[in-house]
CSV table of C-alpha atoms in Angstrom, one decimal:
chain,number,residue,atom,x,y,z
A,1,MET,CA,-0.1,0.2,0.0
A,2,ALA,CA,1.4,4.0,-0.5
A,3,ARG,CA,2.4,5.7,2.0
A,4,GLY,CA,-0.4,7.4,4.3
A,5,ARG,CA,-0.7,11.2,4.8
A,6,PHE,CA,0.2,13.4,7.6
A,7,ILE,CA,-2.1,16.1,8.8
A,8,THR,CA,-1.2,18.4,11.7
A,9,PHE,CA,-3.7,20.9,13.3
A,10,GLU,CA,-2.4,24.1,14.6
A,11,GLY,CA,-3.2,27.2,16.4
A,12,ILE,CA,-2.9,29.2,19.2
A,13,ASP,CA,-4.7,28.1,22.7
A,14,GLY,CA,-8.1,29.3,22.5
A,15,ALA,CA,-7.9,29.4,18.9
A,16,GLY,CA,-10.6,26.1,18.6
A,17,LYS,CA,-8.8,23.4,17.2
A,18,THR,CA,-9.2,20.5,19.6
A,19,THR,CA,-13.0,21.3,19.4
A,20,HIS,CA,-12.9,20.4,15.4
A,21,LEU,CA,-10.0,17.5,15.8
A,22,ALA,CA,-12.2,14.3,16.8
A,23,TRP,CA,-15.1,15.5,13.6
A,24,PHE,CA,-12.5,16.3,10.7
A,25,ARG,CA,-11.1,12.4,12.1
A,26,ASP,CA,-14.5,10.8,11.8
A,27,GLN,CA,-15.3,12.7,7.9
A,28,LEU,CA,-11.6,12.0,6.8
A,29,ALA,CA,-11.5,8.2,7.8
A,30,GLU,CA,-15.1,7.4,6.0
A,31,LYS,CA,-13.8,8.9,2.9
A,32,VAL,CA,-10.2,6.5,3.2
A,33,ALA,CA,-11.8,3.6,4.6
A,34,PRO,CA,-13.0,1.9,1.2
A,35,THR,CA,-9.0,2.1,0.6
A,36,GLY,CA,-8.3,-0.1,3.2
A,37,ARG,CA,-6.5,2.7,5.1
A,38,THR,CA,-7.2,3.8,8.9
A,39,VAL,CA,-7.1,7.6,10.6
A,40,VAL,CA,-4.6,7.9,13.4
A,41,MET,CA,-5.6,10.4,15.9
A,42,THR,CA,-2.5,11.7,18.1
A,43,ARG,CA,-0.6,14.7,19.8
A,44,GLU,CA,2.4,16.8,20.5
A,45,PRO,CA,4.0,17.1,22.8
A,46,GLY,CA,2.2,12.9,23.5
A,47,GLY,CA,1.6,10.3,21.4
A,48,THR,CA,3.8,8.1,23.1
A,49,PRO,CA,3.9,6.7,27.1
A,50,LEU,CA,7.3,8.9,26.9
A,51,GLY,CA,6.3,11.7,25.0
A,52,GLU,CA,3.2,12.0,27.8
A,53,SER,CA,5.3,12.4,30.4
A,54,ILE,CA,7.2,14.8,28.8
A,55,ARG,CA,3.9,16.3,28.2
A,56,ASP,CA,3.2,16.7,31.7
A,57,LEU,CA,7.0,18.1,32.5
A,58,VAL,CA,6.3,21.1,30.0
A,59,LEU,CA,2.9,22.1,30.9
A,60,HIS,CA,3.2,22.2,34.4
A,61,GLN,CA,6.8,22.7,35.5
A,62,PRO,CA,9.1,25.3,35.2
A,63,MET,CA,12.4,25.1,33.1
A,64,ASP,CA,14.7,27.0,31.5
A,65,LEU,CA,13.8,27.9,27.3
A,66,GLU,CA,16.5,25.4,26.0
A,67,THR,CA,14.8,23.2,27.7
A,68,GLU,CA,12.1,23.0,27.3
A,69,ALA,CA,12.9,23.5,23.3
A,70,LEU,CA,15.3,20.5,23.6
A,71,LEU,CA,12.3,18.5,25.4
A,72,MET,CA,9.8,19.2,22.8
A,73,PHE,CA,11.8,17.5,20.1
A,74,ALA,CA,12.6,15.0,22.1
A,75,ALA,CA,9.0,14.1,22.4
A,76,ARG,CA,8.7,14.6,18.7
A,77,ARG,CA,11.7,12.1,18.0
A,78,GLU,CA,9.9,9.0,20.0
A,79,HIS,CA,7.1,10.3,18.4
A,80,LEU,CA,7.7,10.4,15.0
A,81,ALA,CA,9.9,6.8,15.6
A,82,LYS,CA,6.8,4.9,17.2
A,83,VAL,CA,3.4,6.2,16.1
A,84,ILE,CA,4.0,8.7,13.3
A,85,GLU,CA,6.3,6.6,11.0
A,86,PRO,CA,5.3,3.3,11.0
A,87,ALA,CA,1.9,4.9,10.8
A,88,LEU,CA,2.8,6.1,7.8
A,89,ALA,CA,4.3,3.3,6.2
A,90,ARG,CA,0.8,0.9,6.5
A,91,GLY,CA,-0.7,3.3,4.3
A,92,ASP,CA,-2.9,4.9,7.0
A,93,TRP,CA,-3.3,8.7,7.7
A,94,VAL,CA,-2.0,10.4,10.5
A,95,LEU,CA,-3.8,13.4,12.2
A,96,SER,CA,-1.8,15.3,14.6
A,97,ASP,CA,-3.2,18.0,17.1
A,98,ARG,CA,0.1,20.4,16.7
A,99,PHE,CA,3.8,19.7,15.4
A,100,SER,CA,7.0,20.9,14.7
A,101,ASP,CA,5.2,24.3,14.1
A,102,ALA,CA,4.2,24.8,17.0
A,103,THR,CA,7.4,24.7,18.5
A,104,PHE,CA,8.3,27.7,16.1
A,105,ALA,CA,5.5,29.4,17.1
A,106,TYR,CA,5.8,29.0,20.9
A,107,GLN,CA,9.5,28.4,21.9
A,108,GLY,CA,10.6,30.6,18.7
A,109,GLY,CA,7.7,33.4,18.5
A,110,GLY,CA,6.7,33.2,22.0
A,111,ARG,CA,9.4,32.6,24.0
A,112,GLY,CA,12.2,34.1,21.6
A,113,LEU,CA,14.0,31.5,21.0
A,114,PRO,CA,16.3,31.9,18.1
A,115,ARG,CA,15.2,30.1,14.7
A,116,ASP,CA,18.6,28.7,14.0
A,117,LYS,CA,18.8,27.3,17.1
A,118,LEU,CA,15.3,25.2,16.2
A,119,GLU,CA,16.0,24.7,12.4
A,120,THR,CA,18.9,22.9,13.6
A,121,LEU,CA,17.4,20.5,15.7
A,122,GLU,CA,14.5,20.2,13.5
A,123,ARG,CA,16.6,18.9,10.8
A,124,TRP,CA,18.6,16.5,13.4
A,125,VAL,CA,15.4,15.5,14.5
A,126,GLN,CA,13.1,15.7,11.2
A,127,GLY,CA,15.4,15.7,8.6
A,128,GLY,CA,13.4,17.2,5.8
A,129,PHE,CA,10.2,15.7,7.2
A,130,GLN,CA,7.1,17.9,7.1
A,131,PRO,CA,3.5,17.6,7.4
A,132,ASP,CA,1.7,17.1,4.0
A,133,LEU,CA,-1.3,19.3,5.0
A,134,THR,CA,-1.2,21.9,7.9
A,135,VAL,CA,-4.4,23.1,9.2
A,136,LEU,CA,-3.6,26.5,10.6
A,137,PHE,CA,-7.1,27.9,13.1
A,138,ASP,CA,-6.1,31.5,13.2
A,139,LEU,CA,-7.7,33.5,15.6
A,140,PRO,CA,-7.2,37.1,17.5
A,141,PRO,CA,-4.9,36.7,20.8
A,142,ASP,CA,-7.8,39.0,22.8
A,143,THR,CA,-10.9,36.4,21.6
A,144,ALA,CA,-8.9,33.7,21.8
A,145,SER,CA,-7.9,34.7,25.5
A,146,GLU,CA,-11.9,35.1,26.4
A,147,ARG,CA,-12.3,31.6,25.3
A,148,ARG,CA,-9.3,30.1,27.7
A,149,GLY,CA,-10.7,32.1,30.2
A,150,ALA,CA,-13.7,29.8,30.1
A,151,ALA,CA,-12.0,26.6,29.8
A,152,ARG,CA,-10.5,24.3,32.8
A,153,GLU,CA,-7.6,25.5,35.0
A,154,PRO,CA,-4.9,27.2,32.8
A,155,ASP,CA,-1.2,25.3,32.6
A,156,ARG,CA,1.7,27.5,31.9
A,157,PHE,CA,1.4,28.1,27.5
A,158,GLU,CA,-2.3,28.7,28.4
A,159,SER,CA,-1.4,31.4,31.5
A,160,GLU,CA,0.8,33.4,29.0
A,161,SER,CA,-0.1,37.1,28.4
A,162,ASP,CA,-1.9,38.1,25.0
A,163,ALA,CA,1.5,40.1,23.9
A,164,PHE,CA,3.3,36.5,24.0
A,165,PHE,CA,0.3,35.4,22.0
A,166,LYS,CA,0.3,37.6,19.1
A,167,ARG,CA,4.1,37.1,19.0
A,168,THR,CA,3.3,33.6,18.7
A,169,ARG,CA,0.6,34.1,16.1
A,170,THR,CA,2.8,36.2,14.2
A,171,GLU,CA,5.2,33.0,13.5
A,172,TYR,CA,2.4,30.7,13.2
A,173,LEU,CA,0.9,33.0,9.7
A,174,ARG,CA,4.9,33.4,8.8
A,175,ARG,CA,5.4,30.0,8.7
A,176,ALA,CA,2.8,29.6,6.8
A,177,GLU,CA,3.4,32.5,4.6
A,178,GLU,CA,7.0,30.6,4.1
A,179,ALA,CA,4.8,27.3,3.0
A,180,PRO,CA,1.6,28.4,1.5
A,181,TYR,CA,1.6,25.1,-0.6
A,182,ARG,CA,0.9,23.2,2.8
A,183,PHE,CA,-0.7,25.5,4.7
A,184,ALA,CA,-4.5,25.6,5.2
A,185,ILE,CA,-5.8,28.9,7.1
A,186,VAL,CA,-9.1,28.8,8.8
A,187,ASP,CA,-10.7,31.9,10.6
A,188,SER,CA,-12.2,30.4,13.8
A,189,SER,CA,-13.5,33.6,14.5
A,190,GLN,CA,-16.6,32.1,12.5
A,191,GLY,CA,-19.2,29.9,13.6
A,192,ILE,CA,-18.8,26.0,14.1
A,193,ASP,CA,-20.9,25.5,10.6
A,194,ALA,CA,-18.6,28.0,9.0
A,195,ILE,CA,-15.1,26.6,10.0
A,196,ARG,CA,-16.9,22.8,9.2
A,197,ALA,CA,-17.8,23.7,5.8
A,198,LYS,CA,-14.2,25.1,5.1
A,199,LEU,CA,-12.8,21.8,6.8
A,200,GLU,CA,-15.3,19.7,4.5
A,201,GLN,CA,-13.6,21.9,1.4
A,202,VAL,CA,-10.2,21.3,3.3
A,203,ILE,CA,-10.9,17.3,3.1
A,204,ALA,CA,-12.2,17.6,-0.6
A,205,THR,CA,-8.6,18.6,-1.7
A,206,LEU,CA,-7.3,15.6,0.0
């Protein structure tokens, strides 16, 4: 069977991507089922037992910025080796809640880690591997902040300032402009029906 495809959902906290993730997986699974493929849904940081342990650390424990970035890429290497690469080799499709764009946006744009350091880690961990498609849920930080305020107890990232999320959003949009062939931008200030209509268009292109 031919190699599967890798799709990622990205966006600042509160942009609403998680609201649509399971729905998108179900819609995609219907489309690929006749070909004998399945859709594997996963997340970053996480996706493996080791990755989930690292997730708990980076979301809740204070640490040096470079330590944080190194842990993100360590979790990603494990994720690639144990989940993503084997699934794609089987011909399955992989849908991930975040991938390396998030590291550039959060640790790079938000926290200010120099891009060249992240690019070095990306080449080491991923080689030239990138998602086939990245769906970026775009939302102004002030609106995202209101949404986060109505959610659960915030973690280290969700507790950050609007200025942090403005920088994070700017880096996401820079990444999208740099690689328009793999990004689909969704205006997540719209209602659920409008967003899902856009996502249906995205699925149709796949």
